[in-house]
XYZ file of C-alpha atoms in Angstrom:
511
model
C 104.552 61.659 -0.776
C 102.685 64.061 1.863
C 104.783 67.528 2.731
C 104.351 69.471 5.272
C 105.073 73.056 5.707
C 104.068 75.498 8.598
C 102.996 79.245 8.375
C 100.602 81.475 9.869
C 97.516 83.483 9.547
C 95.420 86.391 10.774
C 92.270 86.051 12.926
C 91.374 89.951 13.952
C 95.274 91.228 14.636
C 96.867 88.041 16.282
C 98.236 85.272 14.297
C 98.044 81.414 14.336
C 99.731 78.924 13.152
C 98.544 76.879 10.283
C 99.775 73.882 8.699
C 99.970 73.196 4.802
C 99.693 69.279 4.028
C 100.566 68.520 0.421
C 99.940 64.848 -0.955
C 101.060 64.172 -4.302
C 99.710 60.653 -5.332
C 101.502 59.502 -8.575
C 98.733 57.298 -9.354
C 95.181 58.329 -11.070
C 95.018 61.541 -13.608
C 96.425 64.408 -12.947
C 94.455 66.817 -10.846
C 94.413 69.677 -7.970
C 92.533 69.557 -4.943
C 92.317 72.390 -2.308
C 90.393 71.957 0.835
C 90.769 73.505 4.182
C 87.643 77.011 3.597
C 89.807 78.194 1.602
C 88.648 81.718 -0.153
C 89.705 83.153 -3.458
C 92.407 84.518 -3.269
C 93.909 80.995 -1.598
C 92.304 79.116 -4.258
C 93.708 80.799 -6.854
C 97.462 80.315 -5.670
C 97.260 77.441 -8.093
C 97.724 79.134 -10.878
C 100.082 81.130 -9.195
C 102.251 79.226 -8.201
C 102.110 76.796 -10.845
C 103.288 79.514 -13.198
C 106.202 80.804 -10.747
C 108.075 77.042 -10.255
C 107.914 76.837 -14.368
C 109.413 80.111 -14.704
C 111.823 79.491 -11.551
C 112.701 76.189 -13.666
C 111.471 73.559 -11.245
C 109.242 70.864 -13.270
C 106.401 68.739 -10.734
C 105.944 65.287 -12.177
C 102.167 64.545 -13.438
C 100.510 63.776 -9.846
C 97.426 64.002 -8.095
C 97.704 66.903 -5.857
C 95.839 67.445 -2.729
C 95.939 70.049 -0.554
C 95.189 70.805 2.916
C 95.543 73.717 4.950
C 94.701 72.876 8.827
C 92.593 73.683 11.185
C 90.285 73.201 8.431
C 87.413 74.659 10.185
C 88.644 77.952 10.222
C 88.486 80.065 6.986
C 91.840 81.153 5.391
C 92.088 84.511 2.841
C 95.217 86.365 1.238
C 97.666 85.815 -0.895
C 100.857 85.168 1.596
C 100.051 81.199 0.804
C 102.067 80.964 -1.898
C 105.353 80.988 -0.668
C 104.249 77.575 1.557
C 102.279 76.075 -1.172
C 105.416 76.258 -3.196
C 107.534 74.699 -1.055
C 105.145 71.790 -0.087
C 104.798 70.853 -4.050
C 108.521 70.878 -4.454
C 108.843 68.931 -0.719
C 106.268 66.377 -2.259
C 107.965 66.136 -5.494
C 110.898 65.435 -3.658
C 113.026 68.303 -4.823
C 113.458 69.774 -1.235
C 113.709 67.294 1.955
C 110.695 67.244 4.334
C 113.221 67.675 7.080
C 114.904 70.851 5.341
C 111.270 72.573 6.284
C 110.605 71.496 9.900
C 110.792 74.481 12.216
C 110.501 77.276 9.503
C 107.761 79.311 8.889
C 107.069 80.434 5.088
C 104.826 83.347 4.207
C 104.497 85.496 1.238
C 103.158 85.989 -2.777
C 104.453 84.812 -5.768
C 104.184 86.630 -9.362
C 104.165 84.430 -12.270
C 107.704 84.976 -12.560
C 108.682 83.501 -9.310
C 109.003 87.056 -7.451
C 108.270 87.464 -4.089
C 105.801 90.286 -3.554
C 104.843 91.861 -0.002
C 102.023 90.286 1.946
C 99.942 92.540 4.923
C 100.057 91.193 8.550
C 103.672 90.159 8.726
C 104.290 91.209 11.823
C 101.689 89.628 13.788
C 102.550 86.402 11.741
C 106.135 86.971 12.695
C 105.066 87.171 16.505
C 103.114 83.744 16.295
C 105.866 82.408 14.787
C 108.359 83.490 17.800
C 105.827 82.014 20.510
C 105.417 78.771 18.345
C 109.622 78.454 18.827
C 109.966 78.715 14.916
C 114.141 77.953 13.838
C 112.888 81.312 11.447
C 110.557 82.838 9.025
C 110.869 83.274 5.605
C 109.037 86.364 3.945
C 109.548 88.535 1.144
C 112.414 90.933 0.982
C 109.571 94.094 1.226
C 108.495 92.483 4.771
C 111.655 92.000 6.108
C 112.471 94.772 8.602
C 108.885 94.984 9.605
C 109.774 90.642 10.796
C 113.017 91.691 12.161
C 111.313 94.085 14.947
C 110.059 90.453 16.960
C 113.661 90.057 18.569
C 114.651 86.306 19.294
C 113.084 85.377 16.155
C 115.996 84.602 12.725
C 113.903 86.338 9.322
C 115.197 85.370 6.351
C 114.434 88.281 3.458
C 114.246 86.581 0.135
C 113.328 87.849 -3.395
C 112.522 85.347 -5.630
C 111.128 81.751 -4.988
C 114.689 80.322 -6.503
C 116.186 82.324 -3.866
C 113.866 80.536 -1.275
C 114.823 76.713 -2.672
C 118.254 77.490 -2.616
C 118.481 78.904 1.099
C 116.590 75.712 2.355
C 118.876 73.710 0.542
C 121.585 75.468 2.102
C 123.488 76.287 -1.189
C 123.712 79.918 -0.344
C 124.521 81.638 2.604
C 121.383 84.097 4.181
C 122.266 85.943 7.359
C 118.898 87.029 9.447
C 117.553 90.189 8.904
C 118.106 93.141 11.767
C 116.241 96.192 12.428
C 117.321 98.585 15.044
C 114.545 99.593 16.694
C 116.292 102.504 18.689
C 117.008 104.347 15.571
C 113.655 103.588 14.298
C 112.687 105.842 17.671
C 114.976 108.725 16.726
C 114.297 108.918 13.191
C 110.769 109.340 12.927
C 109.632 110.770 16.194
C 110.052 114.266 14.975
C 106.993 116.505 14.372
C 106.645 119.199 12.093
C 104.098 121.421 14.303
C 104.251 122.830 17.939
C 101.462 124.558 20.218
C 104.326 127.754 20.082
C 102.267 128.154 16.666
C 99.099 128.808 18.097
C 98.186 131.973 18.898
C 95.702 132.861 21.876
C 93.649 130.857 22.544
C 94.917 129.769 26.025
C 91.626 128.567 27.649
C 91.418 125.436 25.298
C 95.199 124.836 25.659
C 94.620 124.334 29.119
C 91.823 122.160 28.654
C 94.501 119.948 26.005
C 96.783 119.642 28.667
C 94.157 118.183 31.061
C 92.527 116.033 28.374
C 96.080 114.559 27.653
C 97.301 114.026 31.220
C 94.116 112.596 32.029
C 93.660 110.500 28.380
C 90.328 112.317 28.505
C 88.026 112.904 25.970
C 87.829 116.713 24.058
C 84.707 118.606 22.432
C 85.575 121.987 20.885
C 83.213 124.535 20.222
C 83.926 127.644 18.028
C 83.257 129.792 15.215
C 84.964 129.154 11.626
C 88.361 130.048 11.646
C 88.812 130.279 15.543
C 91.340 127.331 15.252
C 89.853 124.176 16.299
C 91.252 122.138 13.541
C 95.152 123.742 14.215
C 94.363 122.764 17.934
C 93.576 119.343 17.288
C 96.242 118.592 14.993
C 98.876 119.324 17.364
C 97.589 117.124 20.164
C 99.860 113.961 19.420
C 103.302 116.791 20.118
C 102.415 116.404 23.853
C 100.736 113.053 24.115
C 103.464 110.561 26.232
C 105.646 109.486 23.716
C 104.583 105.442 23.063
C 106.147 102.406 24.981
C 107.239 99.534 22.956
C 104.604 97.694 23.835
C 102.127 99.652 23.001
C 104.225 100.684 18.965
C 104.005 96.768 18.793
C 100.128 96.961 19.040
C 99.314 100.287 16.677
C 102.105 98.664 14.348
C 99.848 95.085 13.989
C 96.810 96.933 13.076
C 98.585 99.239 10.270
C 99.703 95.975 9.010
C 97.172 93.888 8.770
C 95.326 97.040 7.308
C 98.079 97.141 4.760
C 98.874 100.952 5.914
C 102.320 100.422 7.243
C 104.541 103.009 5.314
C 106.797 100.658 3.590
C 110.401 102.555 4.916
C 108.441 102.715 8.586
C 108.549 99.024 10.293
C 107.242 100.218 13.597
C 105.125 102.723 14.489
C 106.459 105.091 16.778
C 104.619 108.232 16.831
C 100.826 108.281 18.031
C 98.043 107.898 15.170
C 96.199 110.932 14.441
C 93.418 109.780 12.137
C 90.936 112.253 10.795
C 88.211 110.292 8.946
C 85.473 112.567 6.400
C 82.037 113.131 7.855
C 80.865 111.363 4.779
C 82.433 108.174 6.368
C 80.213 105.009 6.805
C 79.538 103.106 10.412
C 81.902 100.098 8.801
C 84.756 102.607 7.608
C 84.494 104.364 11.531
C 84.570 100.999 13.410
C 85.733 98.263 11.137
C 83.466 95.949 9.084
C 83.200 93.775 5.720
C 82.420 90.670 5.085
C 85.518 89.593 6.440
C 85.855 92.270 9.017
C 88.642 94.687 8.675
C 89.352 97.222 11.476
C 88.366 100.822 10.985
C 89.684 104.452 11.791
C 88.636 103.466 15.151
C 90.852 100.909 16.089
C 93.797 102.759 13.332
C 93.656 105.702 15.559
C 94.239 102.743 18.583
C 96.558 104.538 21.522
C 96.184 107.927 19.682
C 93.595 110.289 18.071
C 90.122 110.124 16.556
C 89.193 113.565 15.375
C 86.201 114.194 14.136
C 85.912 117.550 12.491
C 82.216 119.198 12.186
C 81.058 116.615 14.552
C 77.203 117.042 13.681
C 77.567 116.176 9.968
C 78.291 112.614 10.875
C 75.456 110.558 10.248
C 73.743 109.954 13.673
C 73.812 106.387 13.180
C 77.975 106.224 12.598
C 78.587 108.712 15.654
C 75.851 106.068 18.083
C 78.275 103.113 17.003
C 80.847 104.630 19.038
C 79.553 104.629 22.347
C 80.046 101.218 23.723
C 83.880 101.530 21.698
C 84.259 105.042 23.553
C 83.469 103.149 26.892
C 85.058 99.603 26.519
C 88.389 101.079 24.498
C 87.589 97.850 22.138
C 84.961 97.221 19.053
C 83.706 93.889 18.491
C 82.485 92.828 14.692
C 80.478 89.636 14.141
C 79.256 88.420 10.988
C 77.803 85.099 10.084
C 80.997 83.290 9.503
C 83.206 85.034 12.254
C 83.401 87.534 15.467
C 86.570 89.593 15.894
C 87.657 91.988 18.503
C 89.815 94.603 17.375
C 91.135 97.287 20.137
C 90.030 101.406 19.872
C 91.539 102.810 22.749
C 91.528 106.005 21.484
C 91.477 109.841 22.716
C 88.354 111.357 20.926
C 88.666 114.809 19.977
C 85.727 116.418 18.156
C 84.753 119.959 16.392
C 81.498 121.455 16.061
C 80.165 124.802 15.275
C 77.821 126.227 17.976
C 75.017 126.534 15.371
C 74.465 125.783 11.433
C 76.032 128.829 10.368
C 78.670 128.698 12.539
C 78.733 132.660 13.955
C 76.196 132.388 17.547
C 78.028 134.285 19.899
C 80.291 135.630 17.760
C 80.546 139.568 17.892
C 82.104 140.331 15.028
C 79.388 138.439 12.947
C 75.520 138.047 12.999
C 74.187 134.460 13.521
C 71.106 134.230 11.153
C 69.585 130.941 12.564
C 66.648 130.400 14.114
C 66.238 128.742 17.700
C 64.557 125.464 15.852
C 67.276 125.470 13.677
C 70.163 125.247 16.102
C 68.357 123.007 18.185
C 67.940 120.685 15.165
C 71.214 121.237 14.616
C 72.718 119.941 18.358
C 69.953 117.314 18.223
C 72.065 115.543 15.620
C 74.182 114.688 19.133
C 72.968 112.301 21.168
C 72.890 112.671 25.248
C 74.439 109.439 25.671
C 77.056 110.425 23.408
C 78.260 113.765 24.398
C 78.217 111.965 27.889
C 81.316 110.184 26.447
C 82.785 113.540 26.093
C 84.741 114.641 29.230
C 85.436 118.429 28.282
C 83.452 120.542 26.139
C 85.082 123.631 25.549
C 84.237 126.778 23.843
C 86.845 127.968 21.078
C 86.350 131.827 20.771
C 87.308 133.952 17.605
C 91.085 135.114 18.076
C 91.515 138.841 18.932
C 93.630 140.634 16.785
C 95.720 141.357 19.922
C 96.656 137.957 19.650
C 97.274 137.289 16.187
C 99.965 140.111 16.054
C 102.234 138.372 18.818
C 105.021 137.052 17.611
C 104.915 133.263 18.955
C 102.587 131.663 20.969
C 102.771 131.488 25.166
C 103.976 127.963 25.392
C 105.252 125.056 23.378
C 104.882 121.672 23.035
C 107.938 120.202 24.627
C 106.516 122.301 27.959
C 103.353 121.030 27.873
C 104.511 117.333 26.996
C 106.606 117.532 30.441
C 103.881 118.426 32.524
C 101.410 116.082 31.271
C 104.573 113.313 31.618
C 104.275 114.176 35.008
C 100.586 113.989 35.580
C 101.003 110.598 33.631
C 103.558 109.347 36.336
C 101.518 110.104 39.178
C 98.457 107.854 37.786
C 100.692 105.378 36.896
C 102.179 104.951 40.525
C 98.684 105.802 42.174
C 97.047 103.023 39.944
C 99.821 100.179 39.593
C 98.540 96.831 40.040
C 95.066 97.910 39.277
C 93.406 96.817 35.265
C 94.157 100.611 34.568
C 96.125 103.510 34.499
C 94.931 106.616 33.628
C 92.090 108.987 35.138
C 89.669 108.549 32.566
C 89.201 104.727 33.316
C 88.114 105.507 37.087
C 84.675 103.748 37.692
C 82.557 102.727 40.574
C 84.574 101.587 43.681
C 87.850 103.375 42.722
C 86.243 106.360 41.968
C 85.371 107.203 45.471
C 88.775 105.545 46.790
C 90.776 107.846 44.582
C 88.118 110.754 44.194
C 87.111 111.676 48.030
C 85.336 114.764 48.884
C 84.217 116.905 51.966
C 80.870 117.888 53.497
C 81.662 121.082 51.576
C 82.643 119.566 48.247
C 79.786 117.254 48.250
C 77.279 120.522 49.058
C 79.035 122.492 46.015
C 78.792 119.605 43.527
C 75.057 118.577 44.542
C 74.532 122.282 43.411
C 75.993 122.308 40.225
C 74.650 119.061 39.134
C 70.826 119.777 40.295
C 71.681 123.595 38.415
C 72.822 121.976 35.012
C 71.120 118.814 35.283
C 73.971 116.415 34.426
C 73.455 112.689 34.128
C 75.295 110.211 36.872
C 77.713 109.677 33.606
C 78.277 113.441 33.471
C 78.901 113.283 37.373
C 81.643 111.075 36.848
C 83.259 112.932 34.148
C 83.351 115.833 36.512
C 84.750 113.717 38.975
C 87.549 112.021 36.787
C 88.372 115.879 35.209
C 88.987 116.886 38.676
C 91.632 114.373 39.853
C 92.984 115.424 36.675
C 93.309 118.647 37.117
C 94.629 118.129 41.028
C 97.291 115.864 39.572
C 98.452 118.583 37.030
C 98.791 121.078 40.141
C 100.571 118.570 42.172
C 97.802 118.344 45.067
C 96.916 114.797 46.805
C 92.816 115.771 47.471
C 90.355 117.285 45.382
C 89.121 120.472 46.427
C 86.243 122.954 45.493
C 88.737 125.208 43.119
C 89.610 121.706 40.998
C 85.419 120.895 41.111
C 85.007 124.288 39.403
C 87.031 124.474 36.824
C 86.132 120.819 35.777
C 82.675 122.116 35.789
C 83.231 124.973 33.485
C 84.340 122.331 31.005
C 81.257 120.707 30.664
C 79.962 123.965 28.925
C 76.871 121.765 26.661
C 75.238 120.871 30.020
C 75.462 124.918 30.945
C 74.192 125.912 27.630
C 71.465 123.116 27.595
C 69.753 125.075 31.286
C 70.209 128.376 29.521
């Protein structure tokens, strides 16, 4: 008799569905046949499943088993066949009615002992199961809140395979799994650090605030010790917080990374990933021979910091550009291309020189000119193009350190930026973006007009520092930014300025 039995798989972070035809012919000698590119971790479900009905205590009659798992021209990996495979043998044996299976989606691992174990990716699966009009979806009991966040959709938490059989046979009573996602939202958007911390240092909070309204990218430049790190980490405490939408997105790539926290279902805070400068192009952007994503696309709607910036290899940081400018990485290898999104804020460190201390006062810089110019060289142009606002991160005073709290907090900062956020959004709607950083070509000089005497001021500046036409733009886009943050409808020669004083490489570079 030929089963059939329906579950999903992963292509990049989507699902689609996939179809497990089981044929057990009583006739000829026993044997197993699996076709369908399946790869080894599908191929050896056999075994696995072979082992977990014995122990269960369901007995397959001697047959000739063959196994197909459609489209067969696309290639299948993972372990969350089991649970299917499974139920097809017993369907073919007969043990469980084809009927009992139509409509429900089965994913998930089997130990020898017929326990279900957790699978990665079951929320995207969970998702292509909703659109496909699936009755429900079966997964282990690990996986179950992270299914019950697709609303509309019944998900059926089981433990053990005998649990499975006896819940499609309708001999015991399952209700559907729920997951509230609004107390998902209270519960773990709380963070343990604040900009009221920070001490000093006001010129680069400024330029946070206009990196986050904007969703602009953010170079620091500083001494040891001035804080650039501290800075950094407490950029997600005044990011907007995330729409649903957008959790739903970051949460698919944790999972089919197998990073989802197992007592977190849904992402709900903005990733701050912070990768080692020992870090390889594949790690940064995703890779492998089946390609995984990378910190790139795990920082996706969030962060990407990258401390000491020039002891990247120059090779990983270049892979970034076209991610930096498309907010997307695509990886192709022989047997497959993905596309996995990176729409990330990049925030960087860098010391101004190999021992850290030029321009410092308090300490002598013992480098040589070569040297630090070997040592920025590690930069490309085209990359610190990328880079909106490079800012210079001082040594603290003392006066500083000894105040009690810092100026402002995080919560105050978050509600301007909110606001700066709600202006783009209403000044963009309808349009394929909606923040400041995205503004290109046309829109640029619809949303970005300037005067006889703003055009005369800018020419200056950008035949004085010799900026690129990419470093015009950034000037340009840092500007509306900054007009948005003050409330004002037109750039003018005061917002030109101080978006120019942000770009301090291209001032250093005519020095």
């Amino acid at each position: 008799m030929i089963a059939t039995v329906s579950t999903a798989a992963l292509l990049g972070i989507d699902g689609f569905t996939i179809e497990l035809e089981v044929d057990l012919a009583r006739s000829g000698l026993p044997a197993f046949t699996m076709v369908g590119l399946a790869e080894g971790a599908v191929r050896e479900a056999k075994e696995r499943v072979f082992s977990a009905l014995k122990n269960s205590g369901f007995k397959l009659p001697p047959s000739r088993i063959t196994v197909n798992i459609a489209p067969a021209d696309i290639r299948k990996e993972g372990s969350g066949y089991d649970l299917p495979l499974a139920l097809g043998l017993l369907a073919g044996a007969e043990v469980i009615p084809q009927e009992r299976l139509l409509g429900l989606y089965l994913v998930g691992e089997l130990s020898l002992s017929g326990e279900l174990k957790p699978v990665p990716g079951v929320l995207p699966l969970a998702l292509r199961a909703k659109e496909a009009g699936a009755r429900g979806i079966v997964v282990p009991a690990a996986n179950g809140r992270e299914a019950a966040v697709v609303k509309g959709l019944p998900v059926f938490a089981c433990e053990t395979l005998s649990q499975v059989v006896r819940f499609v046979l309708d001999e015991t009573d399952l209700l559907p799994m729920t997951c509230d996602v609004n107390t998902l939202w209270g519960g773990h958007q709380i963070f343990w650090r604040d900009f009221s911390e920070v001490k000093g240092q006001e010129r680069a909070k400024r330029a946070i605030e206009i990196a986050c309204a904007g969703a602009h990218n953010l170079l620091f430049i500083g001494p040891p010790g001035s804080g650039k790190t501290m800075l950094s980490s407490r950029i997600p405490t005044v990011l907007p917080p995330l729409t649903f939408d957008e959790a739903l997105e970051v949460t698919k790539i944790y999972s089919v990374a197998g990073k989802l926290p197992s007592d977190q279902p849904l992402v709900v805070n903005r990733p701050f990933r912070s990768p080692h400068h020992t870090i390889s192009d594949a790690g940064l952007i995703g890779g492998g021979q089946y390609p995984r994503p990378g910190e790139l696309s795990l920082a996706h709607r969030g962060v990407l910091f990258l401390d000491e910036l020039p002891e990247f290899k120059k090779h990983v940081l270049e892979v970034l550009r076209q991610p930096l400018e498309e907010g997307r990485v695509t990886i192709s290898r022989a047997a497959v291309s993905l596309e996995y999104p990176g729409d990330v804020m990049l925030v960087a460190a860098m010391n101004p020189c190999p021992c850290g201390y030029l321009g410092d006062d308090k300490h002598h810089c013992s480098c040589t000119p070569i040297q630090i110019q070997r040592y920025r060289s590690r930069l490309s142009g085209p990359l610190l193009d990328r880079i909106d606002l490079h800012v210079e991160v001082p040594a603290v005073p003392y006066r500083d350190l000894k105040q009690e709290s810092g100026a402002i907090s995080s919560a105050a900062m978050q509600e301007r930026i909110n606001r700066a956020r709600e202006v783009q959004l209403a000044r963009y709607e309808g349009l394929h973006f909606s923040s400041n950083s995205e503004l290109s070509g046309k829109w640029l000089e619809r949303f970005c007009p300037l005067t006889e005497s703003e055009h005369a001021f800018l020419e200056g500046a950008v035949q004085r520092l010799g900026m690129s036409a990419r470093a015009f733009t950034r000037v340009l886009r840092i500007s509306r930014t900054i007009a948005d943050l003050a409330g004002d409808s037109d750039l003018t020669v005061r917002h030109l300025a101080e978006a120019i004083n942000y770009r301090g490489l291209d001032r250093q570079s005519q020095e």
